[in-house]
Short mmCIF file of N, CA, C and O in Angstrom, two decimals:
data_model
loop_
_atom_site.label_atom_id
_atom_site.label_comp_id
_atom_site.label_asym_id
_atom_site.label_seq_id
_atom_site.Cartn_x
_atom_site.Cartn_y
_atom_site.Cartn_z
N UNK A 53 -39.34 -21.76 74.85
CA UNK A 53 -38.34 -20.66 75.43
C UNK A 53 -39.00 -20.03 76.37
O UNK A 53 -40.34 -19.48 76.43
N UNK A 54 -38.49 -20.17 77.96
CA UNK A 54 -39.23 -19.57 79.05
C UNK A 54 -39.13 -17.94 78.86
O UNK A 54 -40.29 -17.32 79.31
N UNK A 55 -38.46 -17.27 78.12
CA UNK A 55 -38.45 -15.59 77.88
C UNK A 55 -39.88 -15.44 77.15
O UNK A 55 -40.32 -14.27 77.63
N UNK A 56 -39.90 -16.10 76.02
CA UNK A 56 -41.05 -15.77 75.19
C UNK A 56 -42.47 -16.02 76.08
O UNK A 56 -43.33 -15.40 75.96
N UNK A 57 -42.74 -17.03 76.83
CA UNK A 57 -43.71 -17.26 77.61
C UNK A 57 -43.75 -16.30 78.63
O UNK A 57 -44.93 -15.92 79.04
N UNK A 58 -42.68 -15.83 79.24
CA UNK A 58 -42.72 -14.65 80.22
C UNK A 58 -43.27 -13.35 79.56
O UNK A 58 -44.23 -12.60 80.37
N UNK A 59 -42.84 -12.98 78.51
CA UNK A 59 -43.14 -11.86 77.90
C UNK A 59 -44.76 -12.12 77.48
O UNK A 59 -45.44 -11.02 77.66
N UNK A 60 -45.28 -13.17 77.05
CA UNK A 60 -46.68 -13.28 76.70
C UNK A 60 -47.41 -12.85 78.08
O UNK A 60 -48.49 -12.27 78.08
N UNK A 61 -47.15 -13.56 79.09
CA UNK A 61 -47.73 -13.58 80.42
C UNK A 61 -47.78 -11.90 80.78
O UNK A 61 -48.65 -11.34 81.03
N UNK A 62 -46.71 -11.24 80.75
CA UNK A 62 -46.63 -9.98 80.91
C UNK A 62 -47.41 -8.92 79.94
O UNK A 62 -48.18 -8.09 80.42
N UNK A 63 -47.44 -9.28 78.83
CA UNK A 63 -48.29 -8.66 77.94
C UNK A 63 -49.65 -8.83 78.29
O UNK A 63 -50.43 -7.67 77.91
N UNK A 64 -50.07 -10.09 78.46
CA UNK A 64 -51.60 -10.38 78.76
C UNK A 64 -52.12 -9.52 80.01
O UNK A 64 -53.03 -9.19 80.02
N UNK A 65 -51.12 -9.78 80.89
CA UNK A 65 -51.32 -8.89 82.22
C UNK A 65 -51.65 -7.31 82.00
O UNK A 65 -52.37 -6.96 82.51
N UNK A 66 -50.55 -6.72 81.27
CA UNK A 66 -50.93 -5.48 80.97
C UNK A 66 -51.95 -5.04 80.18
O UNK A 66 -52.49 -4.16 80.41
N UNK A 67 -52.24 -6.04 79.28
CA UNK A 67 -53.62 -5.66 78.47
C UNK A 67 -54.76 -5.77 79.41
O UNK A 67 -55.79 -5.02 79.38
N UNK A 68 -54.81 -6.65 80.36
CA UNK A 68 -56.06 -6.68 81.20
C UNK A 68 -55.88 -5.47 82.26
O UNK A 68 -57.01 -5.13 82.47
N UNK A 69 -54.88 -5.03 82.61
CA UNK A 69 -54.79 -3.90 83.66
C UNK A 69 -55.23 -2.50 82.52
O UNK A 69 -56.14 -1.85 83.36
N UNK A 70 -54.81 -2.58 81.35
CA UNK A 70 -55.10 -1.54 80.71
C UNK A 70 -56.70 -1.54 80.22
O UNK A 70 -57.47 -0.42 80.43
N UNK A 71 -57.17 -2.65 80.23
CA UNK A 71 -58.85 -2.75 79.91
C UNK A 71 -59.43 -2.44 81.26
O UNK A 71 -60.53 -1.58 80.96
N UNK A 72 -59.21 -3.00 82.17
CA UNK A 72 -59.89 -2.38 83.49
C UNK A 72 -59.68 -0.80 83.49
O UNK A 72 -60.86 -0.32 83.90
N UNK A 73 -58.71 -0.17 83.37
CA UNK A 73 -58.52 1.03 83.60
C UNK A 73 -59.42 1.79 82.44
O UNK A 73 -60.06 2.74 83.02
N UNK A 74 -59.49 1.50 81.44
CA UNK A 74 -60.26 1.98 80.44
C UNK A 74 -61.65 1.82 80.66
O UNK A 74 -62.50 3.06 80.48
N UNK A 75 -62.27 0.72 81.04
CA UNK A 75 -63.77 0.61 81.48
C UNK A 75 -63.83 1.48 82.58
O UNK A 75 -64.88 2.20 82.73
N UNK A 76 -62.92 1.48 83.77
CA UNK A 76 -63.40 2.37 84.91
C UNK A 76 -63.36 4.01 84.51
O UNK A 76 -64.34 4.56 85.02
N UNK A 77 -62.46 4.43 83.42
CA UNK A 77 -62.48 5.66 82.97
C UNK A 77 -63.62 6.08 82.26
O UNK A 77 -64.31 7.01 82.70
N UNK A 78 -64.24 4.99 81.48
CA UNK A 78 -65.64 5.25 80.91
C UNK A 78 -66.49 5.38 81.55
O UNK A 78 -67.58 6.10 81.43
N UNK A 79 -66.62 4.55 82.61
CA UNK A 79 -67.68 4.71 83.78
C UNK A 79 -67.75 5.95 84.38
O UNK A 79 -68.73 6.42 84.71
N UNK A 80 -66.58 6.42 84.86
CA UNK A 80 -66.26 7.79 85.25
C UNK A 80 -66.98 8.71 84.62
O UNK A 80 -67.81 9.64 85.03
N UNK A 81 -66.86 8.76 83.18
CA UNK A 81 -67.16 9.78 82.17
C UNK A 81 -68.72 9.50 82.21
O UNK A 81 -69.52 10.59 82.08
N UNK A 82 -69.21 8.44 82.04
CA UNK A 82 -70.45 8.11 82.03
C UNK A 82 -71.48 8.59 83.00
O UNK A 82 -72.44 9.02 83.09
N UNK A 83 -70.76 8.38 84.30
CA UNK A 83 -71.68 8.93 85.57
C UNK A 83 -71.51 10.42 85.61
O UNK A 83 -72.54 10.94 86.09
N UNK A 84 -70.35 11.06 85.23
CA UNK A 84 -70.40 12.44 85.34
C UNK A 84 -71.41 13.09 84.47
O UNK A 84 -71.86 14.08 84.63
N UNK A 85 -71.36 12.46 83.06
CA UNK A 85 -72.43 13.07 82.21
C UNK A 85 -73.83 13.04 82.64
O UNK A 85 -74.39 12.37 83.39
#
């Protein structure tokens, strides 16, 4: 089903964006410390 495949794609994309954001945030905290 194309909808399920699209949902998987969107979920993985969102997880990737969240992971990059979290790493950037942690790096900023680490640099500030």
